[in-house]
Amino acid sequence: MTYDTQPNASHFVDGAYLEDAAGDPIDVVYPATGAVIARIHAATPAVIAKAVESGLRAQAEWAALSGRERGRVLTRAARIMRDRNRDLSVLETRDTGKPLSETLYVDATSAADALEYFGGLAGSLTGEHVQLGQDWVYTIREPLGLCVGIGAWNYPTQISCWKGAPALACGNAMIFKPSEETPLCALKVAEILVEAGAPAGLYNVVQGAGAVGAALVGHPDVAKVSLTGSVPTGRKVYAAAADGMKHVTMELGGKSPLLIFDDADPDDAVGGAILGNFYSSGQVCSNGTRVFVQRGIKEAFLARLAERLAQAKIGDPLDESVNFGPMVSARQREIVLGYIEKGKAEGARLVCGGSVIDGDGFYIQPTVFADVTDDMVIAREEIFGPVMAVLDFDDEAEAIARANNTPFGLSAGVFTRDLARGHRVIGQLRAGSCFINSYNDAPVEAPFGGVKMSGVGRENSKAAIHHYSQLKSVYVRMGRVEAPF
Ligand code: NAD
């Protein structure tokens, strides 16, 4: 069985599919062929109102359960997702164009990891007791209320659960708005949560582009907004949330540095650079797209890299032997091609790739530029495509200073066999999610998020609990009240 790409209706609200054909039409396109695989509609004000009303109702019911009871629903949902991993992976591939050889291992599975992890934590969320002589204070960890999750298009299933699982574990409800580019997968997450026993309305999915996202963020009954998206969108959403004094988590873009020292294992370093630039055709926020290579090993590194990239199997993402797919959309491909042209015009050396691949899909070759300098546009701006910029460096202090010279701070990596150096360098890099002799691992147990313009707050790990709950403190006086008059 595989899922039909055309959903029963556009939205999933109050425990069931919901349609309102008055909303703006959205065509869902399979990036490997350009074919329209589903037609849906953006949420109207009536759909949003129903999502909010049912979310508030479900949240009250859900928060009244014990954490353990909530956790049981989440872990049951995780089990269902694992059982249906192949169907969910095929849908993810159709929605995003990412190869099945990736989606089978990192999408529904990481979503299930989040449901399992936060389901496990739900029963142990507590406040604390503070003795103050005779008197005492106790704190209660309370949910925030109705949360809004807004997703990017690169990991639709994962993002929906990285936000939904901690929100629900803490006793909140969530309205999730997927990216308009990839609206299909979150609907399945909503279906599965209901099947696992979540009350109707607890996790609603509404569709639409920025206007629907903005309507949700501005809604007075929404207590928190968690966005995964670009920095310009993050600025707008953060400002709108501030107006209503709402909690936020901002998972935004990056231009992360990957430092490769001359003592690094050459194959591991090349492997890390490949994972940090070409997985999901480069559409990963934490990618190490500024690859600083110590001068003495640069040419050997580039030669090995070109050799390995020539082995990428590009093609139909549903063919499990394919490991490199298209960009998510024609528009994204145009943006990436624009950057490739800028790289050439600014005098960077094109080592490999640089062109589209003929056909109807939105493919671009894995592309590497060398001799990139810090001032070039391809070294400064997030490209969000398969374009690696290789920069040379001579010594550690220089590499660290140049790596930090960016408004972003999502991730950073270092390859070296000198472990003291590895820790020393990572200690000085200003980034939230870092790697030593590895790149882009993001297990649910580890906090994930950025510093500087790359974001606010952390997803995953116990840290996420603090972003989906608040403390009520209660002072208890044991003696008489002494008032001044
Ligand atoms: P985007 O910023 O264009 O859109 C993100 C989401 O925000 C979409 O759902 C969009 O509809 C919505 N949106 C747009 N305007 C809005 C508004 N005014 N109010 C509310 N919602 C609005 O990003 P994208 O192109 O979908 O994704 C790519 C970007 O996301 C890249 O910058 C990438 O680095 C970033 N990203 C970050 C992470 C992370 O965890 N840090 C993960 C994946 C992607």
Short mmCIF file of C-alpha atoms and ligand atoms in Angstrom, two decimals:
data_model
loop_
_atom_site.label_atom_id
_atom_site.label_comp_id
_atom_site.label_asym_id
_atom_site.label_seq_id
_atom_site.Cartn_x
_atom_site.Cartn_y
_atom_site.Cartn_z
CA MET A 1 0.00 0.00 0.00
CA THR A 2 1.24 3.47 -0.72
CA TYR A 3 -0.55 6.64 0.24
CA ASP A 4 -2.51 8.49 -2.39
CA THR A 5 -0.79 11.82 -2.96
CA GLN A 6 -4.15 13.59 -3.28
CA PRO A 7 -5.33 13.97 0.35
CA ASN A 8 -9.00 13.51 1.28
CA ALA A 9 -9.14 17.25 1.91
CA SER A 10 -6.72 20.12 2.37
CA HIS A 11 -6.73 20.41 6.16
CA PHE A 12 -6.94 18.13 9.17
CA VAL A 13 -8.91 19.88 11.89
CA ASP A 14 -10.81 18.65 14.95
CA GLY A 15 -9.93 15.03 14.25
CA ALA A 16 -11.02 14.90 10.61
CA TYR A 17 -10.18 16.07 7.10
CA LEU A 18 -11.69 19.45 6.31
CA GLU A 19 -12.14 21.27 3.02
CA ASP A 20 -13.00 24.85 2.17
CA ALA A 21 -12.62 25.32 -1.57
CA ALA A 22 -12.87 29.10 -1.13
CA GLY A 23 -9.19 29.14 -0.09
CA ASP A 24 -6.46 29.98 -2.62
CA PRO A 25 -5.57 26.92 -4.71
CA ILE A 26 -2.17 25.29 -4.15
CA ASP A 27 -0.73 22.81 -6.67
CA VAL A 28 1.58 20.20 -5.18
CA VAL A 29 4.35 19.36 -7.63
CA TYR A 30 6.58 16.28 -7.71
CA PRO A 31 10.03 17.87 -8.05
CA ALA A 32 11.51 14.96 -10.02
CA THR A 33 9.08 15.38 -12.93
CA GLY A 34 7.32 18.71 -12.49
CA ALA A 35 3.96 16.85 -12.50
CA VAL A 36 1.11 18.11 -10.32
CA ILE A 37 0.40 15.31 -7.85
CA ALA A 38 -2.24 17.00 -5.67
CA ARG A 39 -4.41 20.07 -5.56
CA ILE A 40 -5.35 21.64 -2.27
CA HIS A 41 -6.54 24.98 -0.88
CA ALA A 42 -5.10 27.44 1.59
CA ALA A 43 -6.98 27.87 4.85
CA THR A 44 -9.75 30.45 4.93
CA PRO A 45 -10.53 32.47 8.08
CA ALA A 46 -13.30 29.91 8.81
CA VAL A 47 -10.79 27.03 8.75
CA ILE A 48 -8.39 28.93 11.00
CA ALA A 49 -11.23 29.75 13.42
CA LYS A 50 -12.19 26.09 13.62
CA ALA A 51 -8.57 25.03 14.14
CA VAL A 52 -8.19 27.52 16.99
CA GLU A 53 -11.52 26.68 18.62
CA SER A 54 -10.96 22.91 18.49
CA GLY A 55 -7.33 23.34 19.56
CA LEU A 56 -8.30 25.28 22.68
CA ARG A 57 -10.97 22.71 23.56
CA ALA A 58 -8.63 19.75 23.04
CA GLN A 59 -5.84 21.42 24.99
CA ALA A 60 -7.98 21.73 28.12
CA GLU A 61 -8.88 18.04 27.92
CA TRP A 62 -5.29 16.98 27.17
CA ALA A 63 -3.68 19.06 29.90
CA ALA A 64 -5.97 17.40 32.44
CA LEU A 65 -4.35 14.00 31.74
CA SER A 66 -1.28 12.86 33.58
CA GLY A 67 2.01 13.22 31.74
CA ARG A 68 2.27 9.44 31.58
CA GLU A 69 -1.10 9.18 29.85
CA ARG A 70 -0.05 11.81 27.33
CA GLY A 71 3.24 10.04 26.80
CA ARG A 72 1.47 6.79 26.05
CA VAL A 73 -0.36 8.41 23.12
CA LEU A 74 2.88 9.80 21.71
CA THR A 75 4.75 6.53 21.96
CA ARG A 76 1.82 4.73 20.34
CA ALA A 77 1.97 7.25 17.47
CA ALA A 78 5.72 6.60 17.16
CA ARG A 79 5.06 2.87 16.81
CA ILE A 80 2.44 3.45 14.09
CA MET A 81 4.87 5.71 12.22
CA ARG A 82 7.59 3.08 12.32
CA ASP A 83 5.16 0.41 11.09
CA ARG A 84 4.26 2.65 8.14
CA ASN A 85 7.75 3.95 7.52
CA ARG A 86 7.85 2.89 3.88
CA ASP A 87 4.52 4.49 2.96
CA LEU A 88 5.40 7.66 4.82
CA SER A 89 8.83 7.72 3.16
CA VAL A 90 7.37 7.37 -0.33
CA LEU A 91 5.00 10.24 0.43
CA GLU A 92 7.89 12.34 1.78
CA THR A 93 9.83 11.62 -1.41
CA ARG A 94 6.89 12.67 -3.58
CA ASP A 95 6.32 15.80 -1.49
CA THR A 96 9.96 16.93 -1.41
CA GLY A 97 11.82 15.10 -4.20
CA LYS A 98 14.38 13.78 -1.68
CA PRO A 99 15.56 10.29 -2.62
CA LEU A 100 13.87 7.33 -1.00
CA SER A 101 17.36 6.17 -0.03
CA GLU A 102 17.29 9.12 2.41
CA THR A 103 13.64 9.34 3.40
CA LEU A 104 13.47 5.68 4.44
CA TYR A 105 16.10 6.42 7.11
CA VAL A 106 15.74 10.00 8.30
CA ASP A 107 12.22 11.37 7.97
CA ALA A 108 9.39 9.35 9.49
CA THR A 109 12.04 7.60 11.58
CA SER A 110 13.33 10.83 13.13
CA ALA A 111 9.74 12.01 13.60
CA ALA A 112 9.05 8.75 15.44
CA ASP A 113 12.23 9.29 17.50
CA ALA A 114 10.84 12.65 18.65
CA LEU A 115 7.43 11.18 19.53
CA GLU A 116 9.11 8.35 21.43
CA TYR A 117 11.60 10.58 23.24
CA PHE A 118 9.12 13.24 24.36
CA GLY A 119 6.52 10.55 25.03
CA GLY A 120 9.06 9.05 27.43
CA LEU A 121 9.77 12.39 29.10
CA ALA A 122 6.11 13.37 29.50
CA GLY A 123 5.66 11.37 32.71
CA SER A 124 8.63 12.94 34.46
CA LEU A 125 7.92 16.65 33.95
CA THR A 126 7.80 18.28 37.36
CA GLY A 127 8.15 21.52 39.21
CA GLU A 128 10.20 21.88 42.39
CA HIS A 129 9.88 22.58 46.06
CA VAL A 130 11.85 25.37 47.76
CA GLN A 131 11.82 25.46 51.56
CA LEU A 132 12.01 28.99 53.03
CA GLY A 133 12.17 28.41 56.76
CA GLN A 134 8.60 27.63 57.81
CA ASP A 135 7.20 28.86 54.50
CA TRP A 136 7.79 27.29 51.15
CA VAL A 137 7.44 27.79 47.44
CA TYR A 138 6.49 25.17 44.97
CA THR A 139 6.50 25.44 41.19
CA ILE A 140 4.18 23.81 38.72
CA ARG A 141 5.36 23.16 35.17
CA GLU A 142 2.37 24.20 33.08
CA PRO A 143 1.70 24.07 29.36
CA LEU A 144 1.65 27.33 27.39
CA GLY A 145 -1.67 26.59 25.72
CA LEU A 146 -2.26 26.62 21.98
CA CYS A 147 1.01 26.58 20.01
CA VAL A 148 1.56 27.22 16.33
CA GLY A 149 4.21 25.35 14.35
CA ILE A 150 5.27 26.65 10.92
CA GLY A 151 7.46 24.45 8.75
CA ALA A 152 10.01 24.75 5.96
CA TRP A 153 9.86 22.43 2.96
CA ASN A 154 12.99 20.37 3.43
CA TYR A 155 11.91 17.99 6.23
CA PRO A 156 8.11 18.20 6.44
CA THR A 157 7.49 15.06 8.53
CA GLN A 158 10.44 15.63 10.84
CA ILE A 159 9.68 19.31 11.43
CA SER A 160 6.02 18.57 12.20
CA CYS A 161 7.09 16.18 14.99
CA TRP A 162 10.14 18.09 16.25
CA LYS A 163 7.60 20.80 17.07
CA GLY A 164 4.54 18.69 17.81
CA ALA A 165 6.07 16.05 20.08
CA PRO A 166 7.51 18.36 22.78
CA ALA A 167 4.47 20.65 22.55
CA LEU A 168 2.06 17.78 23.16
CA ALA A 169 4.25 16.14 25.81
CA CYS A 170 4.00 19.34 27.87
CA GLY A 171 0.21 19.43 27.59
CA ASN A 172 -0.18 21.96 24.77
CA ALA A 173 -2.20 21.71 21.58
CA MET A 174 -0.65 22.55 18.22
CA ILE A 175 -1.80 23.97 14.93
CA PHE A 176 0.84 23.08 12.35
CA LYS A 177 1.13 24.90 9.05
CA PRO A 178 3.42 23.05 6.66
CA SER A 179 5.28 24.87 3.93
CA GLU A 180 3.03 25.44 0.93
CA GLU A 181 5.67 23.57 -1.12
CA THR A 182 5.31 20.35 0.88
CA PRO A 183 1.83 20.16 2.42
CA LEU A 184 1.18 16.41 2.32
CA CYS A 185 3.21 14.72 5.05
CA ALA A 186 1.97 16.61 8.12
CA LEU A 187 -1.60 15.50 7.32
CA LYS A 188 -0.48 11.90 7.91
CA VAL A 189 1.11 12.87 11.22
CA ALA A 190 -2.21 14.41 12.31
CA GLU A 191 -4.11 11.28 11.23
CA ILE A 192 -1.70 9.02 13.12
CA LEU A 193 -1.92 11.04 16.32
CA VAL A 194 -5.71 10.68 16.33
CA GLU A 195 -5.37 6.96 15.65
CA ALA A 196 -2.98 6.76 18.61
CA GLY A 197 -5.59 8.30 20.91
CA ALA A 198 -4.98 12.05 20.80
CA PRO A 199 -8.19 14.02 21.30
CA ALA A 200 -9.73 15.56 18.18
CA GLY A 201 -8.33 19.06 17.68
CA LEU A 202 -5.13 18.52 19.63
CA TYR A 203 -2.93 18.54 16.54
CA ASN A 204 -4.51 20.36 13.64
CA VAL A 205 -2.91 20.88 10.23
CA VAL A 206 -3.89 23.88 8.15
CA GLN A 207 -2.46 24.72 4.74
CA GLY A 208 -1.35 27.93 3.15
CA ALA A 209 1.51 30.28 2.42
CA GLY A 210 2.81 33.23 4.44
CA ALA A 211 -0.59 34.92 4.84
CA VAL A 212 -2.04 31.90 6.65
CA GLY A 213 1.10 31.67 8.79
CA ALA A 214 0.78 35.36 9.65
CA ALA A 215 -2.91 34.95 10.57
CA LEU A 216 -1.99 32.13 12.96
CA VAL A 217 0.91 34.04 14.50
CA GLY A 218 -1.29 37.09 15.04
CA HIS A 219 -4.20 35.18 16.54
CA PRO A 220 -4.83 36.36 20.11
CA ASP A 221 -5.53 32.83 21.40
CA VAL A 222 -2.12 31.52 20.29
CA ALA A 223 0.46 31.37 23.08
CA LYS A 224 3.58 30.29 21.21
CA VAL A 225 5.03 30.17 17.73
CA SER A 226 7.77 27.86 16.54
CA LEU A 227 9.06 28.62 13.06
CA THR A 228 11.48 26.72 10.87
CA GLY A 229 12.34 28.93 7.93
CA SER A 230 14.57 31.63 6.55
CA VAL A 231 15.98 34.62 8.44
CA PRO A 232 13.76 37.19 6.63
CA THR A 233 10.63 35.21 7.55
CA GLY A 234 11.96 34.74 11.07
CA ARG A 235 12.29 38.48 11.50
CA LYS A 236 8.67 39.03 10.50
CA VAL A 237 7.30 36.19 12.61
CA TYR A 238 9.35 37.15 15.66
CA ALA A 239 8.14 40.77 15.39
CA ALA A 240 4.51 39.70 15.01
CA ALA A 241 4.80 37.33 17.97
CA ALA A 242 6.38 40.10 20.06
CA ASP A 243 3.31 42.23 19.49
CA GLY A 244 1.23 39.64 21.31
CA MET A 245 4.05 38.89 23.83
CA LYS A 246 4.12 35.27 22.61
CA HIS A 247 6.80 32.70 23.25
CA VAL A 248 8.90 31.85 20.19
CA THR A 249 11.32 29.28 18.89
CA MET A 250 13.11 30.36 15.71
CA GLU A 251 14.98 27.73 13.70
CA LEU A 252 16.40 29.78 10.85
CA GLY A 253 19.05 29.70 8.17
CA GLY A 254 22.81 29.45 8.23
CA LYS A 255 26.10 29.69 6.36
CA SER A 256 27.96 27.33 8.59
CA PRO A 257 31.72 26.78 8.59
CA LEU A 258 33.40 23.40 8.34
CA LEU A 259 37.13 23.55 9.23
CA ILE A 260 39.36 20.83 7.83
CA PHE A 261 42.89 20.74 9.27
CA ASP A 262 45.80 19.10 7.49
CA ASP A 263 45.96 16.25 10.02
CA ALA A 264 42.34 15.20 9.38
CA ASP A 265 41.56 11.74 8.08
CA PRO A 266 41.22 12.60 4.37
CA ASP A 267 38.33 10.27 3.60
CA ASP A 268 36.37 11.23 6.70
CA ALA A 269 36.89 14.91 5.92
CA VAL A 270 35.66 14.49 2.36
CA GLY A 271 32.75 12.35 3.62
CA GLY A 272 31.82 15.02 6.18
CA ALA A 273 31.94 17.75 3.55
CA ILE A 274 29.71 15.67 1.26
CA LEU A 275 27.19 15.02 4.05
CA GLY A 276 27.32 18.68 5.02
CA ASN A 277 26.65 19.97 1.51
CA PHE A 278 24.90 17.48 -0.72
CA TYR A 279 22.52 15.47 1.45
CA SER A 280 18.94 16.36 0.48
CA SER A 281 20.49 18.15 -2.52
CA GLY A 282 21.95 20.71 -0.14
CA GLN A 283 18.59 21.80 1.26
CA VAL A 284 19.62 21.49 4.91
CA CYS A 285 19.74 24.50 7.23
CA SER A 286 22.77 23.33 9.21
CA ASN A 287 24.92 22.59 6.16
CA GLY A 288 28.62 23.39 6.38
CA THR A 289 28.68 25.36 3.15
CA ARG A 290 31.87 27.29 3.89
CA VAL A 291 34.49 24.57 3.83
CA PHE A 292 37.78 25.98 5.12
CA VAL A 293 40.59 23.63 4.05
CA GLN A 294 44.15 24.07 5.32
CA ARG A 295 46.24 25.17 2.37
CA GLY A 296 48.65 22.23 2.22
CA ILE A 297 45.94 19.62 1.66
CA LYS A 298 43.62 21.67 -0.50
CA GLU A 299 44.34 20.16 -3.91
CA ALA A 300 44.32 16.59 -2.59
CA PHE A 301 41.02 17.33 -0.83
CA LEU A 302 39.47 18.76 -4.02
CA ALA A 303 40.65 15.82 -6.12
CA ARG A 304 39.17 13.26 -3.71
CA LEU A 305 35.97 15.26 -3.43
CA ALA A 306 35.52 15.46 -7.21
CA GLU A 307 36.18 11.71 -7.47
CA ARG A 308 33.53 10.92 -4.84
CA LEU A 309 30.97 13.34 -6.30
CA ALA A 310 31.33 11.69 -9.71
CA GLN A 311 29.90 8.58 -8.04
CA ALA A 312 26.66 10.29 -6.96
CA LYS A 313 23.72 8.51 -8.51
CA ILE A 314 21.34 11.17 -9.75
CA GLY A 315 17.89 10.21 -10.97
CA ASP A 316 14.38 9.12 -10.02
CA PRO A 317 14.19 9.62 -6.25
CA LEU A 318 11.82 6.66 -5.94
CA ASP A 319 14.58 4.35 -7.24
CA GLU A 320 16.29 3.24 -4.04
CA SER A 321 19.73 3.13 -5.65
CA VAL A 322 19.52 6.89 -6.40
CA ASN A 323 21.21 9.07 -3.78
CA PHE A 324 20.89 12.57 -5.19
CA GLY A 325 17.56 14.14 -6.11
CA PRO A 326 16.16 17.41 -7.44
CA MET A 327 15.61 20.79 -5.77
CA VAL A 328 12.18 21.16 -4.21
CA SER A 329 10.86 23.57 -6.85
CA ALA A 330 11.63 25.31 -10.11
CA ARG A 331 11.87 28.55 -8.12
CA GLN A 332 14.45 27.17 -5.73
CA ARG A 333 16.45 25.85 -8.66
CA GLU A 334 16.45 29.34 -10.21
CA ILE A 335 17.70 30.85 -6.95
CA VAL A 336 20.52 28.32 -6.72
CA LEU A 337 21.48 28.78 -10.38
CA GLY A 338 21.64 32.51 -9.75
CA TYR A 339 24.21 31.90 -7.00
CA ILE A 340 26.23 29.60 -9.25
CA GLU A 341 26.38 32.36 -11.84
CA LYS A 342 27.48 34.84 -9.16
CA GLY A 343 30.22 32.45 -8.06
CA LYS A 344 31.53 32.23 -11.62
CA ALA A 345 31.29 35.99 -12.15
CA GLU A 346 33.16 36.71 -8.92
CA GLY A 347 36.06 34.54 -10.05
CA ALA A 348 35.67 31.41 -7.93
CA ARG A 349 37.10 28.27 -9.57
CA LEU A 350 34.38 25.82 -10.61
CA VAL A 351 35.74 22.39 -9.66
CA CYS A 352 32.71 20.38 -10.67
CA GLY A 353 29.00 20.66 -11.46
CA GLY A 354 27.51 24.08 -12.09
CA SER A 355 24.69 23.14 -14.45
CA VAL A 356 21.13 21.90 -14.49
CA ILE A 357 20.42 18.35 -15.55
CA ASP A 358 18.21 18.12 -18.63
CA GLY A 359 14.65 16.95 -18.17
CA ASP A 360 11.44 18.08 -16.50
CA GLY A 361 12.67 17.69 -12.91
CA PHE A 362 14.35 20.48 -10.94
CA TYR A 363 17.84 18.95 -10.85
CA ILE A 364 21.16 20.73 -10.41
CA GLN A 365 24.52 18.96 -10.42
CA PRO A 366 26.46 18.78 -7.15
CA THR A 367 28.62 21.88 -7.48
CA VAL A 368 31.95 22.78 -5.88
CA PHE A 369 33.72 26.12 -6.05
CA ALA A 370 37.34 26.47 -4.89
CA ASP A 371 39.50 29.55 -4.30
CA VAL A 372 36.48 31.21 -2.74
CA THR A 373 37.22 34.34 -0.72
CA ASP A 374 35.30 35.63 2.30
CA ASP A 375 33.84 38.61 0.46
CA MET A 376 32.22 36.63 -2.34
CA VAL A 377 28.42 36.38 -2.28
CA ILE A 378 28.61 32.55 -2.38
CA ALA A 379 30.62 32.69 0.87
CA ARG A 380 28.25 35.08 2.61
CA GLU A 381 24.67 34.17 1.72
CA GLU A 382 22.72 31.01 2.37
CA ILE A 383 22.20 29.26 -1.00
CA PHE A 384 20.14 26.27 0.19
CA GLY A 385 21.18 24.06 -2.68
CA PRO A 386 24.04 21.72 -3.65
CA VAL A 387 26.78 24.34 -3.83
CA MET A 388 29.93 24.02 -1.73
CA ALA A 389 32.37 26.89 -1.32
CA VAL A 390 35.94 25.83 -0.50
CA LEU A 391 38.15 28.48 1.13
CA ASP A 392 41.84 28.16 2.03
CA PHE A 393 43.38 28.93 5.42
CA ASP A 394 46.84 28.81 6.97
CA ASP A 395 46.45 28.66 10.74
CA GLU A 396 43.94 27.92 13.45
CA ALA A 397 43.38 31.44 14.77
CA GLU A 398 42.79 32.77 11.27
CA ALA A 399 40.33 30.00 10.46
CA ILE A 400 38.34 30.59 13.65
CA ALA A 401 38.15 34.35 13.11
CA ARG A 402 37.00 33.96 9.51
CA ALA A 403 34.55 31.19 10.38
CA ASN A 404 32.91 33.46 12.97
CA ASN A 405 32.76 36.43 10.61
CA THR A 406 29.11 35.90 9.63
CA PRO A 407 25.75 37.07 10.95
CA PHE A 408 24.65 33.42 11.12
CA GLY A 409 25.47 30.86 13.81
CA LEU A 410 23.54 27.66 13.32
CA SER A 411 26.25 25.00 13.01
CA ALA A 412 30.00 24.48 12.79
CA GLY A 413 32.26 21.51 12.31
CA VAL A 414 35.92 20.60 12.59
CA PHE A 415 37.89 17.69 11.19
CA THR A 416 41.23 16.98 12.88
CA ARG A 417 42.98 14.00 14.44
CA ASP A 418 44.20 16.28 17.25
CA LEU A 419 41.33 16.01 19.71
CA ALA A 420 42.59 18.84 21.92
CA ARG A 421 42.47 21.09 18.88
CA GLY A 422 39.02 19.77 17.97
CA HIS A 423 37.57 20.82 21.33
CA ARG A 424 39.57 24.07 21.44
CA VAL A 425 38.33 25.16 18.02
CA ILE A 426 34.69 24.17 18.63
CA GLY A 427 34.85 26.04 21.94
CA GLN A 428 35.57 29.26 20.04
CA LEU A 429 33.14 28.86 17.15
CA ARG A 430 29.93 30.81 17.64
CA ALA A 431 27.29 28.29 16.62
CA GLY A 432 24.57 26.28 18.34
CA SER A 433 24.94 22.80 16.84
CA CYS A 434 28.54 21.65 16.40
CA PHE A 435 30.38 18.58 15.20
CA ILE A 436 33.86 17.11 15.71
CA ASN A 437 34.94 14.65 13.00
CA SER A 438 31.35 14.40 11.83
CA TYR A 439 28.70 16.58 10.24
CA ASN A 440 24.93 17.06 10.47
CA ASP A 441 24.07 14.38 13.01
CA ALA A 442 20.91 15.56 14.76
CA PRO A 443 19.66 12.95 17.21
CA VAL A 444 16.59 13.95 19.22
CA GLU A 445 18.63 13.67 22.43
CA ALA A 446 20.83 16.64 21.41
CA PRO A 447 19.65 20.27 21.59
CA PHE A 448 19.33 21.75 18.11
CA GLY A 449 19.28 25.43 17.21
CA GLY A 450 21.30 28.49 16.38
CA VAL A 451 22.86 31.64 17.79
CA LYS A 452 23.01 35.14 16.27
CA MET A 453 20.66 35.46 13.26
CA SER A 454 20.20 31.69 13.01
CA GLY A 455 17.62 31.58 15.72
CA VAL A 456 16.25 31.66 19.21
CA GLY A 457 15.55 28.69 21.46
CA ARG A 458 16.36 25.01 21.02
CA GLU A 459 14.47 22.10 19.59
CA ASN A 460 14.89 18.50 20.73
CA SER A 461 16.39 17.18 23.98
CA LYS A 462 15.23 18.16 27.46
CA ALA A 463 15.92 21.78 26.47
CA ALA A 464 12.79 21.81 24.30
CA ILE A 465 10.65 21.25 27.40
CA HIS A 466 11.58 24.74 28.61
CA HIS A 467 10.34 26.21 25.36
CA TYR A 468 6.93 24.53 25.55
CA SER A 469 6.14 25.02 29.24
CA GLN A 470 6.19 27.73 31.87
CA LEU A 471 6.55 27.71 35.62
CA LYS A 472 3.87 28.84 38.00
CA SER A 473 5.35 29.55 41.40
CA VAL A 474 3.23 29.34 44.51
CA TYR A 475 4.30 30.90 47.82
CA VAL A 476 2.78 29.13 50.80
CA ARG A 477 2.78 30.95 54.15
CA MET A 478 2.49 28.66 57.14
CA GLY A 479 2.21 31.39 59.83
CA ARG A 480 0.04 34.46 60.35
CA VAL A 481 0.00 37.39 57.90
CA GLU A 482 1.63 40.52 59.32
CA ALA A 483 0.32 43.58 57.46
CA PRO A 484 1.74 47.10 58.21
CA PHE A 485 -1.69 48.53 58.97
P1 NAD B 1 10.56 30.43 4.32
O1 NAD B 1 11.08 31.33 5.35
O2 NAD B 1 10.29 30.96 2.98
O3 NAD B 1 9.17 29.78 4.83
C1 NAD B 1 9.09 29.07 6.03
C2 NAD B 1 7.64 28.97 6.45
O4 NAD B 1 7.17 30.24 6.87
C3 NAD B 1 6.69 28.53 5.35
O5 NAD B 1 5.75 27.64 5.90
C4 NAD B 1 6.02 29.83 4.94
O6 NAD B 1 4.73 29.64 4.40
C5 NAD B 1 5.95 30.54 6.26
N1 NAD B 1 5.83 32.00 6.18
C6 NAD B 1 6.31 32.83 5.22
N2 NAD B 1 6.02 34.11 5.54
C7 NAD B 1 5.37 34.09 6.72
C8 NAD B 1 4.83 35.11 7.57
N3 NAD B 1 4.92 36.41 7.27
N4 NAD B 1 4.24 34.73 8.71
C9 NAD B 1 4.16 33.44 9.06
N5 NAD B 1 4.64 32.44 8.29
C10 NAD B 1 5.25 32.75 7.13
O7 NAD B 1 11.57 29.21 4.31
P2 NAD B 1 11.64 27.97 3.30
O8 NAD B 1 12.09 28.49 1.99
O9 NAD B 1 10.38 27.19 3.40
O10 NAD B 1 12.78 27.10 3.98
C11 NAD B 1 14.12 27.33 3.77
C12 NAD B 1 14.73 28.11 4.92
O11 NAD B 1 14.44 27.47 6.14
C13 NAD B 1 16.22 28.20 4.83
O12 NAD B 1 16.65 29.49 5.22
C14 NAD B 1 16.70 27.19 5.83
O13 NAD B 1 17.97 27.41 6.35
C15 NAD B 1 15.64 27.28 6.88
N6 NAD B 1 15.59 26.06 7.66
C16 NAD B 1 16.00 26.08 8.96
C17 NAD B 1 16.00 24.93 9.71
C18 NAD B 1 16.45 24.93 11.15
O14 NAD B 1 16.07 24.04 11.88
N7 NAD B 1 17.24 25.88 11.59
C19 NAD B 1 15.55 23.73 9.14
C20 NAD B 1 15.13 23.74 7.82
C21 NAD B 1 15.15 24.92 7.09
#
